[in-house]
Coordinates of N, CA, C and O in Angstrom, one line a residue:
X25 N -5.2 3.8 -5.6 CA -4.5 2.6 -5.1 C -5.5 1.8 -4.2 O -5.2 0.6 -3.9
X26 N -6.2 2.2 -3.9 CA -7.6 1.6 -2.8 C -9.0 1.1 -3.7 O -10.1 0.7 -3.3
X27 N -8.4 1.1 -5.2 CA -9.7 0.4 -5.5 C -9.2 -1.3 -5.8 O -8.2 -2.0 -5.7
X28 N -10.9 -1.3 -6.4 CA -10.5 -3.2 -5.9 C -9.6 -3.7 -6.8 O -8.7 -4.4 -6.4
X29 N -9.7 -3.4 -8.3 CA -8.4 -4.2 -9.3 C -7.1 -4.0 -8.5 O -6.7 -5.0 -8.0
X30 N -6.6 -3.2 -8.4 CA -5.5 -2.4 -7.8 C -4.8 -3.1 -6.4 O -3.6 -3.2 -6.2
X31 N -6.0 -3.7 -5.7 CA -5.8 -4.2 -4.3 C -5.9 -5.8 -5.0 O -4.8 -6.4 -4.9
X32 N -6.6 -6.4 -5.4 CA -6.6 -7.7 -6.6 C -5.3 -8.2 -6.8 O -4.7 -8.9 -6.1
X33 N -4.8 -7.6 -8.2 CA -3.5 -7.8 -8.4 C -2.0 -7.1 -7.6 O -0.9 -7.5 -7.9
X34 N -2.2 -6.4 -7.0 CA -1.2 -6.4 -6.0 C -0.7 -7.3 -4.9 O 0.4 -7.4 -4.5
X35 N -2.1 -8.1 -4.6 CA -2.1 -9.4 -3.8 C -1.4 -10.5 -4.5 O -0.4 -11.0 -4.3
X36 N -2.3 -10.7 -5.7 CA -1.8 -11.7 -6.6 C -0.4 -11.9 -6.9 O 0.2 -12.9 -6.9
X37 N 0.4 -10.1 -7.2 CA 1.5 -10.1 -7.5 C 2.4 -10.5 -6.3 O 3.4 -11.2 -6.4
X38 N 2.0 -9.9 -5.1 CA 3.2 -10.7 -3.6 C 3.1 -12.1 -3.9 O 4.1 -12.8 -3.9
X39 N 1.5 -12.6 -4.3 CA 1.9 -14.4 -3.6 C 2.3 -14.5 -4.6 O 3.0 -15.5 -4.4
X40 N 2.7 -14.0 -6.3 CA 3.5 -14.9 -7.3 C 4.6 -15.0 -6.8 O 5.3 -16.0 -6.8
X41 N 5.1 -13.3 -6.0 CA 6.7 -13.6 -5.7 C 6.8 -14.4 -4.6 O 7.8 -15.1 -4.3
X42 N 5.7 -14.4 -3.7 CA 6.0 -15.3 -3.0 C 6.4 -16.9 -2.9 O 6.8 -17.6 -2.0
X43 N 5.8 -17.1 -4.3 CA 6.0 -18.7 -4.6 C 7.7 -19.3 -4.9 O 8.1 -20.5 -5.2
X44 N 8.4 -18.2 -4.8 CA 9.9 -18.8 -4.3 C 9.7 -19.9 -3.7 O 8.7 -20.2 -3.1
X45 N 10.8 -20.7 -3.9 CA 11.0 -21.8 -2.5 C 11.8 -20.9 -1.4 O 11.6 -20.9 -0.2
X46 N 12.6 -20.3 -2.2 CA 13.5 -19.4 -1.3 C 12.7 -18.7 -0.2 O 12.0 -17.7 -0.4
X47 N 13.0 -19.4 1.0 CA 12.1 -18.3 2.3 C 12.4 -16.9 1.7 O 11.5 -16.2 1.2
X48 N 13.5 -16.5 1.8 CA 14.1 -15.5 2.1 C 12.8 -14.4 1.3 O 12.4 -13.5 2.0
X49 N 12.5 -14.6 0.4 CA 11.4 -13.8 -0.4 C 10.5 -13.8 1.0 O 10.6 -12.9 1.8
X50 N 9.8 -14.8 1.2 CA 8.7 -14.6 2.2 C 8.7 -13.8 3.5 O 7.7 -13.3 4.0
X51 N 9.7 -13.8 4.0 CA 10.7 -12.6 4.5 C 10.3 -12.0 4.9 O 9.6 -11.8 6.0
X52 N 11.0 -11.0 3.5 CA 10.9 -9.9 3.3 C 9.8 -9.4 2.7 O 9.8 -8.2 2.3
X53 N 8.8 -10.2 2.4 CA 7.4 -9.5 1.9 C 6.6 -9.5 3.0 O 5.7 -8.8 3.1
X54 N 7.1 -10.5 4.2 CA 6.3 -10.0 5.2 C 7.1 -9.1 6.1 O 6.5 -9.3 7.1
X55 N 8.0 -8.4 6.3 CA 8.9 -7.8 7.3 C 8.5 -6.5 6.4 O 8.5 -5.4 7.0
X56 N 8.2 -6.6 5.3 CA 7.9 -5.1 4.4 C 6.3 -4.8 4.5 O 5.7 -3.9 3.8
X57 N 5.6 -5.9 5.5 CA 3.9 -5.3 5.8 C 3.2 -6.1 4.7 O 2.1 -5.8 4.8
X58 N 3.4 -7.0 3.7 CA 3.0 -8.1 3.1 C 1.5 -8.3 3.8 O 0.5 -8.1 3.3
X59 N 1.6 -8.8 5.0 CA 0.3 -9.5 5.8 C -0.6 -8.8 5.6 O -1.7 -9.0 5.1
X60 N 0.4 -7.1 6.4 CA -1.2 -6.0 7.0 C -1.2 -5.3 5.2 O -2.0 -4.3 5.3
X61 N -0.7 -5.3 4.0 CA -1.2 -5.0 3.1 C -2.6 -6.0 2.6 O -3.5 -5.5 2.1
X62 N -2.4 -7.2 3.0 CA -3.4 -8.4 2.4 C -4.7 -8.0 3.4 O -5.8 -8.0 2.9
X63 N -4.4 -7.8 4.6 CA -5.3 -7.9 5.6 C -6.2 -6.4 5.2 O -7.4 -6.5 5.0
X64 N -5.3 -5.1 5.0 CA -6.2 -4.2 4.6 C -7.1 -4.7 3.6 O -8.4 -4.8 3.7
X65 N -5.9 -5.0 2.4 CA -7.0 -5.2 1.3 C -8.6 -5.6 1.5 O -9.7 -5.2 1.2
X66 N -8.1 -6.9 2.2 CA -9.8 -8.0 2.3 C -10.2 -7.1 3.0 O -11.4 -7.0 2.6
X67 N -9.9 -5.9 4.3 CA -11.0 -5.0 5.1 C -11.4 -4.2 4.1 O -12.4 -3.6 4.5
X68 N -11.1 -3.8 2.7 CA -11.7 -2.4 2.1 C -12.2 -3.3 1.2 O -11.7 -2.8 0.2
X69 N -12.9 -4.3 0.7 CA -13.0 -4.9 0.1 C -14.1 -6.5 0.0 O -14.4 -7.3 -1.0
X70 N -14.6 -6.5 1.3 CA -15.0 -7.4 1.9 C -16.0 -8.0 0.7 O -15.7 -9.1 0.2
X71 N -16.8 -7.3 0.4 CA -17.6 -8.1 -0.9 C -17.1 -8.6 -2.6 O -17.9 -8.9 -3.5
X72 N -16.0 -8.4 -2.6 CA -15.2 -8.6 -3.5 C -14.5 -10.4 -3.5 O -13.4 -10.8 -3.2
X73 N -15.6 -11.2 -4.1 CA -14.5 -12.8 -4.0 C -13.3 -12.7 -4.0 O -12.5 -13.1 -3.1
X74 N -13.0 -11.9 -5.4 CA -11.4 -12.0 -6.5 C -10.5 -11.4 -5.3 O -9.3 -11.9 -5.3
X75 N -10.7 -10.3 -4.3 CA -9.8 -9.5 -3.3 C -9.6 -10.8 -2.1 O -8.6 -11.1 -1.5
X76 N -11.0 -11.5 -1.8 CA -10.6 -12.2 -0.8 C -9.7 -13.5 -1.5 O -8.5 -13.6 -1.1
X77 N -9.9 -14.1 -2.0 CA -9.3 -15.2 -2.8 C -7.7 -14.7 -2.4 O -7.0 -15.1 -1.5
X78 N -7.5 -13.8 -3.7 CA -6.0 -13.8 -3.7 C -5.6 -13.1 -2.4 O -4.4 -13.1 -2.2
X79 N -6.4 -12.4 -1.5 CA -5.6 -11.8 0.0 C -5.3 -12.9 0.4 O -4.1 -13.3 0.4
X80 N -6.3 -13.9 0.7 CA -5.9 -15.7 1.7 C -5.3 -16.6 0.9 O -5.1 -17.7 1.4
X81 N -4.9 -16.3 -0.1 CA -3.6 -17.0 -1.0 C -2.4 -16.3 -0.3 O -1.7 -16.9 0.5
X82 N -2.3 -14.9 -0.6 CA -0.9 -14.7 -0.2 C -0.7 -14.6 1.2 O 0.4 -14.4 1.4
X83 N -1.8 -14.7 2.4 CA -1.1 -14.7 3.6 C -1.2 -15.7 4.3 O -0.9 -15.8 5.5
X84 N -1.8 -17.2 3.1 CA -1.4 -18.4 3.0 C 0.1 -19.1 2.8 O 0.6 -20.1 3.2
X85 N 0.4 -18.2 2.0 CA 1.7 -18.3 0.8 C 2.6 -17.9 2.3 O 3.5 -18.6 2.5
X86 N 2.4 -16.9 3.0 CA 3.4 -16.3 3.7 C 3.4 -17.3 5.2 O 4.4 -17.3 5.9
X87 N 2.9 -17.7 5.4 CA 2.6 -18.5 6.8 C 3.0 -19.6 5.9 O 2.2 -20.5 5.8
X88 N 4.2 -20.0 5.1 CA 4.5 -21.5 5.0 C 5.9 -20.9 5.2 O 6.5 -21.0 4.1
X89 N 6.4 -20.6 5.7 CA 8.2 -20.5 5.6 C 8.3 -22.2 5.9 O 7.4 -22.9 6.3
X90 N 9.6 -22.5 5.5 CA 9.9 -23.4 5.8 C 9.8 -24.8 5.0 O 10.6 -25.8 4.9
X91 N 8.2 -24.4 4.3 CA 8.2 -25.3 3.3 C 8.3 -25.3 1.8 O 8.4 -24.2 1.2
X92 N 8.4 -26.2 1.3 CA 8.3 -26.4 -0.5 C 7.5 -25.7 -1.0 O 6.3 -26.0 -0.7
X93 N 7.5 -24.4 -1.9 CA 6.5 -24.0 -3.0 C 4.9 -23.8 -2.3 O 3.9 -23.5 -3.0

């Protein structure tokens, strides 16, 4: 679970769900550790673009409550 594909698309997969308009997704993907899953990731991962990309997508994605998509 700690290697980088693994940590990659796991990110990727929160921010797709996070692309609800529906807060309520954003939520609960951050109230379920969403952030500190993204934030690990990019720490175990640091030289990896594809890990950082999609970590600062999705805790981009999660810091918009409130807005559109």
């Amino acid at each position: 679970a700690d290697s980088e594909g693994v940590q990659e698309e796991g990110c990727w997969a929160l921010h797709n769900l996070s692309s609800s308009v529906d807060d309520e997704i954003k939520v609960r993907i951050r109230a379920a550790g969403g952030v500190e899953v993204a934030t690990a990731a990019m720490q175990k991962h640091p030289s990896s673009s594809t890990v950082q990309e999609k970590g600062s997508a999705l805790l981009t994605r999660l810091q918009q409550l409130g807005q559109s998509g």
